[in-house]
């Protein structure tokens, strides 16, 4: 990658700016696990040759690695979507007891509005829960600049710092003035000191030390210059941070604004003074009343927050205008015009489709997981019946079985299996389960935009790595009935599913077709299929496989541009009306 | 408040909406103090609905455009113009690519709706139909329609031809540059003749 020259002002997305910030801050090591809206942070960092960057098997592992690098005295960061911090929470909650040696920053990307997520969770509470200072940027320039502040804070107080971004900050582009890299010059080294680093034995004394540390930081933030007051006119003051700041400035361009960069711990006295100086203060924060609750607890009465603003969904200037001025946004035209939706569907040529067609035919209860394959729950496939979070499918299936459901199968992707599917599969074997697990190995992390993982044989930087052998791994766990099946061969796929379900004991099926976007996978067929309309009876069987390449309408047609030639529609046709282009 | 230009680009995943908004944002970045651009979409995949918000001017805070304030909506696909039409200000401009992409459907089948142009015209928007897909085929590469659309859009923006050319040269791979520059120029001509026709009509 050609580095932008220092002083240059260029257009960057928030996540690119965080990566540039990591470069400038002299970060030595970066780890993470893919998850929208955080994924690009690590992908872009990996292009800077000065930073060692790698995907972890999951967020907890990635966190522990970055933590080790930081303990060894170097600057490290760990990046994940907000639910990733749930996975890494065990380490995140305990590391502050010891503190860090080199700077350590955890990037957590929230998703207000749940554009690409399973729940809506305000990770600012994690800062308070763990007693860790938190920084929130509001636009790309801050996304870059504040990352350096986060590292400085981390080193000044020997504490991890939570860097909380949100989808709109991570995925918006704006102008950023770039700077140069300053190598981190910390001369601090890890010193063997059991009472500090062996936390469980010395937790009581470390707990007191942590309390004292957060008290010192609380005092420090009172004069933190990046928590800035923007002067204005009028009787109403605004307290805000992050993306909410940008909407507040659109709606209240002239109001005085207390714009916080460091939102935990809050500068109590400064906020009390600000509130005292204004007749009324609007606390404008997306999702939960994180700041508002604390301010109210100090006995401040003249604030307005969630009594007017929604606590769910993404904010916008429209949302604020409605909340404060009862200005209704312009509604869409759906009431006057039938705007047909474009629902999400598995891509044409997606190998997951073949697995779901077989599972549907088997009429089995399917517990699902997190990935593109969750779309198998929607009609016309409708072959997944539960889905919650990373790795839940296998334990859930085993639970259903214990609860009395006779035929149950878990469906999990390759990356998700590595992330969180291995311990529950061990459990199935250990505790005498009969659970059938389908590992849909499409050789990529699909949903987040095709990242590498241990079973793709490539690293984040695109270098070759030992390829994790999923069949060998599953056998080593003790699963005796392991089959590799071709989801594009419906007879074989269905026979495998049937056999696995009938097997007495745990069973695993690993599908063997790559994602149509998987890097370096050239095994997929290319010739499109066509429908012979003379033979076609318009029965609709080909349309019921849920392929966007089979166009809707009374007379089905195949879109030759998107058809990848997977042949599933041809296999669904009982009248031999679908054949390869040129043959039919 | 200082003047901010609000533009929306929408279409169907795979049509080049994101590339076009990136090019437009980079051109604006050449000449304007501030540019913000963001996409709003659900689970992204081929064939889904895509909308990109772009704002530029002296000072821009929010990256998203308020409903009813968009100066120009550029629709790469006709149905998408209705889906995001409410973002456009009263009487605002809509550039609509003359193409229909049938939505992939789950559940009961619905035919592609008719009467889109009439509906939007009755709403009072200024409409210009851009035959970008047809023109791209004429140029021998169906993928350049997004540059044709950008060319047509450029007629309505105060961004210099020099900046457009510089960004296209920087952003488009060398082997595709010629046809893309041609496509952009074809779009500029379409935009000019549309603007003249509109002026004559008024």
Coordinates of N, CA and C in Angstrom, one line a residue, chain A residues 210-369:
Chain A
X210 N -7.5 -1.0 41.7 CA -8.3 -0.6 40.6 C -9.2 0.6 40.9
X211 N -9.8 0.5 42.1 CA -10.7 1.5 42.6 C -9.9 2.9 42.7
X212 N -8.7 2.8 43.3 CA -7.9 4.0 43.4 C -7.5 4.5 42.1
X213 N -7.3 3.6 41.1 CA -6.9 4.1 39.8 C -8.0 4.8 39.1
X214 N -9.2 4.3 39.2 CA -10.3 4.9 38.5 C -10.7 6.2 39.1
X215 N -10.4 6.3 40.4 CA -10.6 7.6 41.1 C -9.6 8.6 40.6
X216 N -8.4 8.2 40.3 CA -7.4 9.1 39.8 C -7.7 9.6 38.4
X217 N -8.3 8.6 37.6 CA -8.7 9.0 36.2 C -9.9 9.9 36.3
X218 N -10.8 9.7 37.2 CA -11.9 10.6 37.3 C -11.5 12.0 37.6
X219 N -10.5 12.1 38.4 CA -10.0 13.5 38.7 C -9.3 14.1 37.5
X220 N -8.6 13.2 36.8 CA -7.8 13.6 35.6 C -8.8 14.2 34.5
X221 N -9.9 13.5 34.3 CA -10.8 13.9 33.2 C -11.5 15.3 33.4
X222 N -11.4 15.8 34.6 CA -12.0 17.1 34.9 C -11.3 18.2 34.0
X223 N -10.0 17.9 33.7 CA -9.3 18.9 32.9 C -8.9 18.3 31.5
X224 N -9.6 17.3 31.1 CA -9.2 16.6 29.8 C -9.6 17.6 28.7
X225 N -8.7 18.1 27.9 CA -9.0 19.1 26.9 C -9.9 18.6 25.8
X226 N -9.9 17.3 25.5 CA -10.7 16.8 24.4 C -12.2 16.7 24.7
X227 N -12.5 16.8 26.0 CA -13.9 17.0 26.3 C -14.1 18.5 26.2
X228 N -14.7 19.0 25.1 CA -14.7 20.4 24.8 C -16.1 21.0 24.8
X229 N -16.1 22.3 25.3 CA -17.3 23.0 25.3 C -17.3 24.0 24.1
X230 N -18.3 23.8 23.2 CA -18.4 24.7 22.0 C -19.4 25.8 22.4
X231 N -18.9 27.0 22.4 CA -19.8 28.1 22.9 C -21.0 28.3 21.9
X232 N -22.0 28.8 22.4 CA -23.2 29.1 21.6 C -24.1 30.1 22.3
X233 N -25.3 30.2 21.7 CA -26.2 31.1 22.3 C -27.5 30.4 22.7
X234 N -28.3 31.0 23.5 CA -29.6 30.4 23.9 C -29.5 29.8 25.3
X235 N -30.7 29.4 25.8 CA -30.8 28.9 27.2 C -30.6 27.4 27.3
X236 N -30.6 26.8 26.1 CA -30.5 25.3 26.1 C -29.1 24.9 25.8
X237 N -28.5 24.0 26.6 CA -27.2 23.4 26.4 C -27.4 22.0 26.0
X238 N -26.4 21.5 25.3 CA -26.4 20.1 24.8 C -25.2 19.3 25.3
X239 N -25.4 18.1 25.8 CA -24.3 17.2 26.2 C -24.4 16.0 25.2
X240 N -23.4 15.7 24.5 CA -23.4 14.6 23.5 C -22.1 14.1 23.3
X241 N -22.0 13.0 22.5 CA -20.8 12.3 22.1 C -21.0 11.5 20.9
X242 N -19.9 11.0 20.3 CA -20.0 10.1 19.1 C -20.9 10.6 18.0
X243 N -21.5 9.7 17.2 CA -22.3 10.1 16.1 C -23.4 11.0 16.4
X244 N -23.9 10.9 17.6 CA -25.1 11.8 18.1 C -24.7 13.3 17.9
X245 N -23.4 13.6 18.2 CA -22.9 14.9 18.1 C -23.2 15.5 16.7
X246 N -23.0 14.7 15.6 CA -23.2 15.2 14.3 C -24.6 15.6 14.0
X247 N -25.5 14.8 14.6 CA -27.0 15.1 14.4 C -27.4 16.3 15.2
X248 N -26.8 16.4 16.4 CA -27.2 17.5 17.3 C -26.7 18.8 16.6
X249 N -25.6 18.8 16.0 CA -25.1 20.1 15.4 C -25.9 20.5 14.2
X250 N -26.6 19.5 13.5 CA -27.5 19.8 12.4 C -28.8 20.5 12.9
X251 N -29.2 20.0 14.1 CA -30.5 20.5 14.6 C -30.4 21.7 15.5
X252 N -29.3 21.7 16.2 CA -29.1 22.9 17.1 C -27.8 23.6 16.8
X253 N -27.7 24.2 15.6 CA -26.4 24.7 15.1 C -25.8 25.8 16.0
X254 N -26.7 26.5 16.8 CA -26.2 27.6 17.6 C -26.1 27.4 19.0
X255 N -26.6 26.2 19.5 CA -26.6 26.0 20.9 C -25.2 25.7 21.5
X256 N -24.9 26.0 22.7 CA -23.7 25.6 23.4 C -23.7 24.1 23.5
X257 N -22.5 23.5 23.2 CA -22.5 22.0 23.2 C -21.3 21.5 24.0
X258 N -21.6 20.7 25.0 CA -20.5 20.0 25.7 C -20.3 18.7 25.0
X259 N -19.2 18.6 24.2 CA -18.9 17.4 23.3 C -17.9 16.6 24.0
X260 N -18.3 15.4 24.4 CA -17.3 14.5 25.2 C -16.6 13.6 24.3
X261 N -15.3 13.5 24.5 CA -14.5 12.5 23.8 C -14.3 11.3 24.7
X262 N -14.1 11.6 26.0 CA -13.9 10.6 27.0 C -15.2 10.4 27.8
X263 N -15.9 9.4 27.5 CA -17.3 9.3 28.1 C -17.4 8.4 29.3
X264 N -16.2 7.8 29.7 CA -16.2 7.1 31.0 C -14.7 7.2 31.5
X265 N -14.5 7.6 32.7 CA -15.5 8.2 33.6 C -15.8 9.7 33.2
X266 N -17.0 10.1 33.5 CA -17.5 11.4 33.2 C -16.9 12.5 34.0
X267 N -16.7 13.7 33.5 CA -16.2 14.8 34.2 C -17.3 15.4 35.1
X268 N -17.5 14.9 36.3 CA -18.7 15.3 37.1 C -18.8 16.8 37.3
X269 N -17.7 17.4 37.8 CA -17.8 18.8 38.1 C -18.1 19.7 36.9
X270 N -17.4 19.4 35.8 CA -17.6 20.1 34.6 C -19.0 20.0 34.1
X271 N -19.6 18.8 34.2 CA -21.0 18.6 33.7 C -21.9 19.4 34.7
X272 N -21.7 19.3 36.0 CA -22.6 20.0 36.9 C -22.5 21.5 36.6
X273 N -21.3 22.0 36.4 CA -21.2 23.5 36.0 C -22.0 23.8 34.8
X274 N -21.8 23.0 33.7 CA -22.5 23.2 32.5 C -24.0 23.2 32.7
X275 N -24.5 22.2 33.4 CA -25.9 22.1 33.7 C -26.4 23.4 34.4
X276 N -25.6 23.8 35.4 CA -26.0 25.0 36.2 C -26.1 26.3 35.4
X277 N -25.2 26.3 34.3 CA -25.2 27.5 33.5 C -26.3 27.6 32.4
X278 N -27.1 26.5 32.3 CA -28.2 26.6 31.3 C -29.5 26.2 31.9
X279 N -30.5 26.9 31.3 CA -31.9 26.7 31.8 C -32.2 25.2 31.7
X280 N -31.9 24.6 30.5 CA -32.2 23.2 30.3 C -31.1 22.6 29.5
X281 N -30.8 21.3 29.8 CA -29.7 20.7 29.1 C -30.3 19.4 28.4
X282 N -30.0 19.3 27.1 CA -30.5 18.1 26.4 C -29.3 17.1 26.4
X283 N -29.5 15.9 26.9 CA -28.4 14.9 26.8 C -28.8 14.0 25.6
X284 N -28.0 14.2 24.5 CA -28.3 13.5 23.3 C -27.3 12.3 23.0
X285 N -27.8 11.1 23.3 CA -27.0 9.9 23.2 C -27.8 8.8 22.6
X286 N -27.2 8.1 21.6 CA -27.9 7.0 20.9 C -28.0 5.8 21.9
X287 N -29.0 5.0 21.7 CA -29.2 3.8 22.6 C -29.6 4.2 24.0
X288 N -28.8 3.6 25.0 CA -29.2 3.7 26.4 C -28.9 5.1 27.0
X289 N -29.6 5.4 28.1 CA -29.3 6.7 28.8 C -28.0 6.5 29.7
X290 N -26.9 6.2 29.0 CA -25.7 5.9 29.7 C -25.2 7.1 30.5
X291 N -25.1 8.3 29.8 CA -24.6 9.5 30.5 C -25.7 10.1 31.4
X292 N -26.9 10.0 30.8 CA -28.1 10.7 31.5 C -28.3 10.1 32.9
X293 N -28.3 8.8 33.0 CA -28.5 8.1 34.3 C -27.5 8.6 35.3
X294 N -26.2 8.7 34.9 CA -25.2 9.1 35.8 C -25.4 10.6 36.2
X295 N -25.8 11.4 35.2 CA -26.0 12.8 35.6 C -27.2 13.0 36.5
X296 N -28.3 12.3 36.2 CA -29.5 12.3 37.1 C -29.1 11.9 38.5
X297 N -28.2 10.9 38.6 CA -27.9 10.4 39.9 C -27.1 11.4 40.7
X298 N -26.5 12.4 40.0 CA -25.9 13.5 40.8 C -26.8 14.5 41.3
X299 N -28.1 14.3 41.0 CA -29.2 15.2 41.5 C -29.5 16.4 40.5
X300 N -29.0 16.2 39.3 CA -29.3 17.3 38.3 C -30.8 17.2 37.8
X301 N -31.5 18.2 37.9 CA -33.0 18.1 37.5 C -33.3 18.7 36.2
X302 N -32.4 19.6 35.6 CA -32.9 20.3 34.4 C -32.4 19.7 33.1
X303 N -32.3 18.3 33.1 CA -31.9 17.7 31.9 C -33.1 16.9 31.2
X304 N -33.0 16.9 29.9 CA -34.0 16.2 29.1 C -33.2 15.1 28.3
X305 N -33.7 13.9 28.3 CA -33.0 12.9 27.5 C -34.0 11.8 27.0
X306 N -34.0 10.7 27.6 CA -34.8 9.6 27.0 C -36.3 9.8 27.3
X307 N -36.6 10.8 28.1 CA -38.0 11.1 28.2 C -38.6 11.7 26.8
X308 N -37.7 12.2 26.0 CA -38.1 12.6 24.6 C -37.5 11.8 23.5
X309 N -36.2 11.3 23.7 CA -35.5 10.6 22.7 C -35.7 9.1 22.7
X310 N -35.8 8.4 21.6 CA -35.9 7.0 21.6 C -34.6 6.3 22.2
X311 N -34.8 5.1 22.8 CA -33.6 4.4 23.3 C -33.3 3.2 22.5
X312 N -34.0 3.1 21.3 CA -33.7 2.1 20.4 C -33.6 2.7 19.0
X313 N -32.8 2.0 18.1 CA -32.6 2.5 16.7 C -31.5 3.5 16.6
X314 N -31.2 3.7 15.3 CA -30.1 4.7 15.0 C -30.7 6.1 15.1
X315 N -29.9 7.1 15.6 CA -30.4 8.5 15.5 C -30.1 9.0 14.1
X316 N -30.7 10.2 13.9 CA -30.5 10.9 12.6 C -31.0 12.3 13.0
X317 N -30.7 13.3 12.1 CA -31.2 14.6 12.3 C -32.7 14.6 12.4
X318 N -33.3 13.7 11.5 CA -34.8 13.6 11.5 C -35.3 13.1 12.9
X319 N -34.6 12.2 13.5 CA -35.1 11.6 14.8 C -35.0 12.8 15.9
X320 N -34.0 13.6 15.8 CA -33.9 14.7 16.8 C -35.0 15.7 16.6
X321 N -35.2 16.0 15.3 CA -36.2 17.1 14.9 C -37.6 16.6 15.4
X322 N -37.8 15.3 15.3 CA -39.1 14.8 15.8 C -39.2 14.9 17.3
X323 N -38.1 14.5 17.9 CA -38.1 14.4 19.4 C -38.3 15.8 20.0
X324 N -37.6 16.8 19.5 CA -37.5 18.1 20.1 C -38.5 19.2 19.5
X325 N -38.8 19.0 18.2 CA -39.7 20.0 17.6 C -41.0 19.4 17.1
X326 N -41.2 18.2 17.3 CA -42.4 17.5 16.8 C -42.5 17.6 15.3
X327 N -41.3 17.7 14.6 CA -41.3 17.8 13.2 C -41.3 16.3 12.6
X328 N -42.4 16.0 11.9 CA -42.4 14.6 11.4 C -41.5 14.5 10.2
X329 N -40.7 13.4 10.1 CA -40.0 13.2 8.9 C -40.9 12.9 7.7
X330 N -40.4 13.1 6.5 CA -41.2 12.8 5.3 C -41.3 11.3 5.2
X331 N -42.5 10.7 5.2 CA -42.7 9.3 5.1 C -42.4 8.8 3.7
X332 N -42.0 7.5 3.7 CA -41.8 6.9 2.3 C -43.1 6.8 1.6
X333 N -43.0 6.4 0.3 CA -44.2 6.4 -0.5 C -44.9 5.0 -0.5
X334 N -44.5 4.2 0.4 CA -45.1 2.8 0.4 C -46.6 2.8 0.6
X335 N -47.2 3.8 1.2 CA -48.6 3.9 1.4 C -49.4 4.2 0.1
X336 N -48.6 4.8 -0.8 CA -49.3 5.2 -2.1 C -48.9 4.4 -3.3
X337 N -47.8 3.6 -3.1 CA -47.3 2.9 -4.3 C -46.7 1.6 -3.7
X338 N -47.0 0.5 -4.5 CA -46.6 -0.8 -4.1 C -45.1 -1.0 -4.4
X339 N -44.2 -0.6 -3.4 CA -42.8 -0.7 -3.6 C -42.4 -2.2 -3.2
X340 N -42.2 -3.0 -4.2 CA -41.9 -4.4 -3.8 C -40.5 -4.4 -3.2
X341 N -40.4 -5.2 -2.1 CA -39.1 -5.3 -1.3 C -38.1 -6.1 -2.1
X342 N -36.9 -6.0 -1.8 CA -35.8 -6.8 -2.3 C -35.2 -7.6 -1.1
X343 N -35.9 -8.7 -0.7 CA -35.5 -9.3 0.5 C -34.1 -10.0 0.4
X344 N -33.4 -10.1 1.5 CA -32.1 -10.8 1.4 C -32.3 -12.3 1.0
X345 N -31.5 -12.8 0.2 CA -31.5 -14.2 -0.2 C -30.1 -14.8 -0.3
X346 N -30.0 -16.1 -0.2 CA -28.7 -16.7 -0.5 C -28.4 -16.4 -2.0
X347 N -27.1 -16.2 -2.3 CA -26.7 -15.8 -3.7 C -27.0 -17.0 -4.6
X348 N -27.1 -16.7 -5.9 CA -27.1 -17.8 -6.9 C -25.8 -18.6 -6.8
X349 N -25.9 -19.9 -6.8 CA -24.7 -20.7 -6.7 C -24.2 -20.9 -5.3
X350 N -24.9 -20.4 -4.3 CA -24.5 -20.6 -2.9 C -24.6 -22.0 -2.5
X351 N -23.5 -22.6 -2.0 CA -23.6 -24.1 -1.6 C -24.5 -24.3 -0.4
X352 N -24.8 -23.3 0.4 CA -25.7 -23.6 1.5 C -27.1 -24.0 1.1
X353 N -27.5 -23.6 -0.1 CA -28.8 -23.9 -0.6 C -29.0 -25.4 -0.7
X354 N -28.0 -26.1 -1.2 CA -28.1 -27.5 -1.3 C -28.2 -28.2 0.0
X355 N -27.5 -27.7 1.1 CA -27.6 -28.3 2.4 C -29.0 -28.1 2.9
X356 N -29.6 -27.0 2.7 CA -30.9 -26.7 3.3 C -32.0 -27.5 2.6
X357 N -31.9 -27.7 1.2 CA -32.9 -28.4 0.5 C -32.9 -29.9 1.1
X358 N -31.7 -30.4 1.4 CA -31.7 -31.8 2.0 C -32.3 -31.8 3.4
X359 N -32.0 -30.8 4.2 CA -32.5 -30.7 5.6 C -34.0 -30.6 5.5
X360 N -34.5 -29.8 4.6 CA -35.9 -29.5 4.5 C -36.6 -30.8 4.2
X361 N -36.1 -31.6 3.2 CA -36.7 -32.8 2.8 C -36.7 -33.8 4.0
X362 N -35.6 -33.7 4.8 CA -35.6 -34.7 6.0 C -36.5 -34.3 7.1
X363 N -37.1 -33.1 7.0 CA -38.1 -32.6 7.9 C -37.6 -32.5 9.4
X364 N -36.4 -32.1 9.5 CA -35.7 -32.1 10.9 C -35.8 -30.7 11.5
X365 N -35.7 -30.7 12.8 CA -35.6 -29.4 13.5 C -34.1 -29.0 13.4
X366 N -33.9 -27.7 12.9 CA -32.6 -27.2 12.7 C -32.3 -26.1 13.6
X367 N -31.2 -26.2 14.4 CA -30.7 -25.1 15.2 C -29.6 -24.4 14.4
X368 N -29.7 -23.1 14.3 CA -28.8 -22.4 13.4 C -27.7 -21.6 14.1
X369 N -27.0 -20.9 13.4 CA -25.9 -20.1 13.9 C -25.8 -18.8 13.2

